[in-house]
């Protein structure tokens, strides 16, 4: 279990001026990513204030054990570095923390800081497998009510961390446009011909991305008590969804084309050590809910396995942009809306012997809490389109229109800890292509 | 569309003696794989008779354009070679065909043939994404009847090539043991506690593996008329399944731990050109079935998009092995049991803009035909365990026991064409591990 060490001291300041009070990237954060500047090759970097530190460039200034870890960054991905485990990530964190807080080294390090606005961010890892869970019980209830008003939750929900496999190839980093998918939709009448065309019910889903660090071998489950050691860090995930495609295709094998056309992740991996101060007890299960099976239960995980992270979704329509209006907030809610902890998701995933590899992505599932203002998708906000959302400028939305930008943010938010953030996860919806024969 | 060229001439003989009349690997086949011998590194190879040709070793003897393609085999995988497209694979095929039929070159080439029995086969590609379809309509009917006797097929089945995402990390090449998965199973009574332990209803699924060659960019669907150009070749796929895990977990998002603990593929990729003589018309849809939407319909694909491939499943139990008895055949059926062509699966997969990458794996889904002897899983043969299969030695099977070996084979089977085969797809079931806390 990561401990809250000196790198979290609120009194510690970096000599990077913009890091003081930065809402996302004070020196207590130090998230990992892959960036490039001036058209160069992707390089490993760490965000600090409004700058990005080029890790390779400062390797000679780092302790030898920290510098050696950068040799793991091959093929323009952080997979192998994440796979080195939490101890390795801590070594690197401590080395960089020392560099960025020691004013004596400022002069040597400063040339290797790039203005973030001038950099391009890349996928931090090559995702081998992407699994999307369904751990937001209020989301499951909100969606379930639309289909089964009297019985919204299926009988397995409180026993099994429900999940399914997503598509790795179409995961993109924040900033890349989302192209509206085309596909079959349910016939107007039962037994009729399916409709075909651009999805009319395009939606976002507010999720957190959990990155696998150290992997496990096929046939060797990760015990729940060790699961958190296999989690390298977290980012924000927008699991774009075409509700009309989903409604027609998903029986009996689950979502497919409704989800695999694009998923967006924020570019920075906030590591387990950075998140340590935001650990909190998993909220008690409501009275009457079953206690999970032993392979999913660990007392320490229950006491520390949830995270005090606040997530927000904002919408910026074309008309808002043209008018110079700011984005409108659609929701704000806590990550603790998860019915299962991250460690439970990982332990469940591997209990059958399934092997997880460094850089694998576990989505939490859409996280909505009990209050209306916390709903993590338009499907929930508009109740399946029945109650379009009225926007301040007079526009309405049941689902997304071309030109809409969705901007998700998230930040650790706990009394006594320095706020750290994930940066933005954003993308603009573009029109569907014409489909040839 | 690949054409039937000189490399299919039944009169052509290789100077490799064992290739004549070889049930799998005559010179008309020339499948691609990754092999190693004597503990060396994996190398690209081609099967010929009971030998494997080391492609890198004979590169200096190949035409320059064919030899250059071998530079694409990096990272011990054939992904980039497959991604070079059908023209590139044809260039390599023609070069190797010339080498293996020209007796004048036999002396120079022979030292680079390895006895297949002395070689280790490896995964031919690194699978980026694995998608499993459900195109065997008789399988869908057989399974559906067990749950919905009056209405076995869901309304979308004849319109949508149903599929879902599988797990890439746990795909293994033929020969690697399968470890029985552990997991939650449905409570004995509704509302009760789920059971937990090794899967009791472990099953195989007989499928064909379709390998993606040339990929497509995100947002750029592959038109049905071009889809076959994106298919590099085929292998055999055993999609191991834990029916008891599946029954409890699969609602509402589809199979997850019931399928992702292991999938086995045969090691040789039989290319599109090798399969050309076995192309056949897609069987007519039964009267009354809807015509697919235009994005799934291409006249040439309907005339040539199915394959005259016969598939067999054999079981070898521990007791049979101990007694020196041969394996028992469990089924034999045609690949043309697919309700959709391979091209239709690929076109559907990309119609929403989803990008396919070289080396991606599309499973056909379990292929059973109408007759009982063609059923491609024990779930179908034993009708969900209700009618255990009686084996000749007195054993019975509803589902697989530890020690059981499943051996799948498949071969192109058409009058006038030289039979070619896929080699075996085999694995032995090993006991479940103990699950710690």
Coordinates of N, CA, C and O in Angstrom, one line a residue, chain A residues 240-294:
Chain A
X240 N -16.9 6.9 -25.2 CA -17.9 7.4 -26.1 C -18.9 6.2 -26.5 O -18.4 5.1 -26.7
X241 N -20.1 6.5 -26.6 CA -21.1 5.4 -26.7 C -22.2 5.9 -27.7 O -22.7 7.0 -27.6
X242 N -22.6 5.0 -28.6 CA -23.7 5.2 -29.5 C -24.9 4.4 -29.0 O -25.0 3.2 -29.2
X243 N -25.8 5.1 -28.3 CA -26.9 4.4 -27.6 C -27.8 3.7 -28.6 O -28.4 2.6 -28.2
X244 N -28.0 4.2 -29.8 CA -29.0 3.6 -30.7 C -28.3 2.4 -31.3 O -29.0 1.4 -31.6
X245 N -27.0 2.4 -31.6 CA -26.4 1.2 -32.1 C -26.4 0.1 -31.0 O -26.6 -1.1 -31.3
X246 N -26.2 0.6 -29.8 CA -26.1 -0.4 -28.6 C -27.4 -1.1 -28.4 O -27.4 -2.3 -28.2
X247 N -28.5 -0.4 -28.5 CA -29.8 -1.0 -28.2 C -30.1 -2.1 -29.1 O -30.8 -3.1 -28.8
X248 N -29.6 -2.0 -30.4 CA -30.0 -3.0 -31.4 C -29.0 -4.2 -31.4 O -29.4 -5.3 -31.6
X249 N -27.7 -3.9 -31.1 CA -26.7 -5.0 -31.3 C -26.4 -5.8 -30.0 O -25.8 -6.8 -30.1
X250 N -26.7 -5.3 -28.8 CA -26.0 -5.8 -27.6 C -26.5 -7.1 -27.1 O -25.8 -7.7 -26.3
X251 N -27.6 -7.6 -27.6 CA -28.1 -8.9 -27.1 C -27.6 -10.0 -28.1 O -27.8 -9.8 -29.3
X252 N -27.0 -11.1 -27.7 CA -26.8 -11.5 -26.3 C -25.4 -11.3 -25.9 O -25.1 -11.7 -24.7
X253 N -24.5 -10.7 -26.6 CA -23.1 -10.8 -26.3 C -22.5 -9.4 -25.8 O -21.3 -9.3 -25.6
X254 N -23.3 -8.4 -25.6 CA -22.8 -7.2 -25.1 C -22.5 -6.1 -26.1 O -22.7 -6.3 -27.3
X255 N -22.1 -4.9 -25.7 CA -21.8 -3.8 -26.6 C -20.6 -4.1 -27.5 O -19.7 -4.8 -27.1
X256 N -20.7 -3.6 -28.7 CA -19.6 -3.9 -29.7 C -19.4 -2.6 -30.5 O -18.6 -1.8 -30.1
X257 N -20.1 -2.5 -31.6 CA -19.8 -1.3 -32.5 C -20.3 0.0 -31.8 O -19.8 1.1 -32.1
X258 N -21.1 -0.1 -30.8 CA -21.7 1.0 -30.0 C -20.6 1.7 -29.2 O -20.7 2.8 -28.7
X259 N -19.5 1.0 -29.0 CA -18.4 1.5 -28.1 C -17.0 1.5 -28.7 O -16.2 2.2 -28.1
X260 N -16.8 0.8 -29.8 CA -15.4 0.6 -30.2 C -15.0 1.5 -31.2 O -13.9 1.3 -31.8
X261 N -15.7 2.6 -31.5 CA -15.3 3.5 -32.5 C -14.3 4.6 -32.0 O -13.6 5.2 -32.8
X262 N -14.3 4.7 -30.7 CA -13.3 5.7 -30.1 C -13.5 5.7 -28.6 O -14.6 5.7 -28.1
X263 N -12.4 5.8 -27.9 CA -12.4 6.0 -26.5 C -11.3 7.0 -26.2 O -10.2 6.9 -26.8
X264 N -11.5 8.0 -25.4 CA -10.5 9.1 -25.2 C -10.0 9.0 -23.7 O -10.7 8.8 -22.8
X265 N -8.6 9.0 -23.6 CA -8.0 9.1 -22.3 C -7.2 10.4 -22.2 O -6.7 10.9 -23.1
X266 N -7.2 10.9 -20.9 CA -6.3 12.1 -20.7 C -4.9 11.6 -20.7 O -4.6 10.4 -20.5
X267 N -4.0 12.5 -21.1 CA -2.6 12.1 -21.4 C -1.7 11.8 -20.2 O -0.7 11.1 -20.4
X268 N -2.0 12.2 -19.0 CA -1.1 12.0 -17.9 C -1.6 10.9 -17.0 O -2.7 10.8 -16.6
X269 N -0.6 10.1 -16.6 CA -0.8 9.0 -15.7 C -0.4 9.5 -14.3 O 0.7 9.7 -14.0
X270 N -1.5 9.7 -13.5 CA -1.2 10.1 -12.1 C -0.9 8.8 -11.3 O -1.8 7.9 -11.2
X271 N 0.3 8.7 -10.7 CA 0.7 7.5 -10.2 C 0.1 7.2 -8.8 O -0.5 8.0 -8.2
X272 N 0.2 5.9 -8.5 CA -0.3 5.5 -7.2 C 0.2 6.3 -6.0 O -0.5 6.6 -5.1
X273 N 1.5 6.6 -6.1 CA 2.1 7.4 -5.0 C 1.5 8.8 -4.9 O 1.3 9.3 -3.8
X274 N 1.3 9.4 -6.1 CA 0.7 10.7 -6.1 C -0.7 10.7 -5.5 O -1.2 11.7 -4.9
X275 N -1.4 9.6 -5.7 CA -2.8 9.5 -5.2 C -2.9 9.0 -3.8 O -4.0 9.1 -3.2
X276 N -1.8 8.6 -3.2 CA -1.9 8.1 -1.8 C -2.6 9.0 -0.8 O -3.4 8.5 0.0
X277 N -2.4 10.3 -0.8 CA -3.1 11.1 0.2 C -4.7 11.1 0.0 O -5.4 11.6 0.9
X278 N -5.1 10.7 -1.2 CA -6.6 10.8 -1.5 C -7.3 9.5 -1.2 O -8.4 9.3 -1.5
X279 N -6.5 8.5 -0.7 CA -7.1 7.2 -0.4 C -8.1 7.4 0.7 O -7.9 8.2 1.6
X280 N -9.2 6.7 0.7 CA -10.2 6.8 1.7 C -10.9 5.4 1.8 O -10.7 4.5 1.0
X281 N -11.7 5.3 2.9 CA -12.4 4.1 3.0 C -13.5 3.9 1.9 O -14.1 4.9 1.5
X282 N -13.6 2.6 1.5 CA -14.7 2.3 0.5 C -16.0 2.6 1.3 O -16.2 2.1 2.4
X283 N -16.9 3.4 0.7 CA -18.2 3.6 1.4 C -18.9 2.3 1.8 O -18.8 1.3 1.0
X284 N -19.5 2.3 2.9 CA -20.2 1.1 3.4 C -21.2 0.6 2.4 O -21.9 1.5 1.8
X285 N -21.4 -0.7 2.2 CA -22.4 -1.2 1.4 C -23.8 -0.9 2.1 O -23.8 -1.0 3.3
X286 N -24.8 -0.5 1.3 CA -26.1 -0.3 2.0 C -26.5 -1.6 2.8 O -26.2 -2.7 2.4
X287 N -27.2 -1.3 3.8 CA -27.7 -2.5 4.7 C -28.5 -3.5 3.8 O -29.3 -3.1 2.9
X288 N -28.2 -4.7 4.0 CA -28.8 -5.8 3.2 C -28.1 -6.2 2.0 O -28.3 -7.3 1.5
X289 N -27.1 -5.4 1.6 CA -26.3 -5.9 0.4 C -25.4 -7.0 0.9 O -24.9 -7.0 2.0
X290 N -25.1 -8.0 0.0 CA -24.3 -9.1 0.4 C -22.9 -8.7 0.6 O -22.4 -7.8 -0.1
X291 N -22.2 -9.4 1.5 CA -20.7 -9.2 1.6 C -20.1 -10.0 0.4 O -20.5 -11.1 0.1
X292 N -19.1 -9.4 -0.2 CA -18.5 -10.0 -1.3 C -17.8 -11.3 -0.9 O -17.4 -11.5 0.3
X293 N -17.6 -12.2 -1.9 CA -16.8 -13.5 -1.6 C -15.4 -13.1 -1.1 O -14.9 -12.0 -1.4
X294 N -14.8 -14.1 -0.5 CA -13.4 -13.8 0.1 C -12.4 -13.3 -0.9 O -11.5 -12.5 -0.6

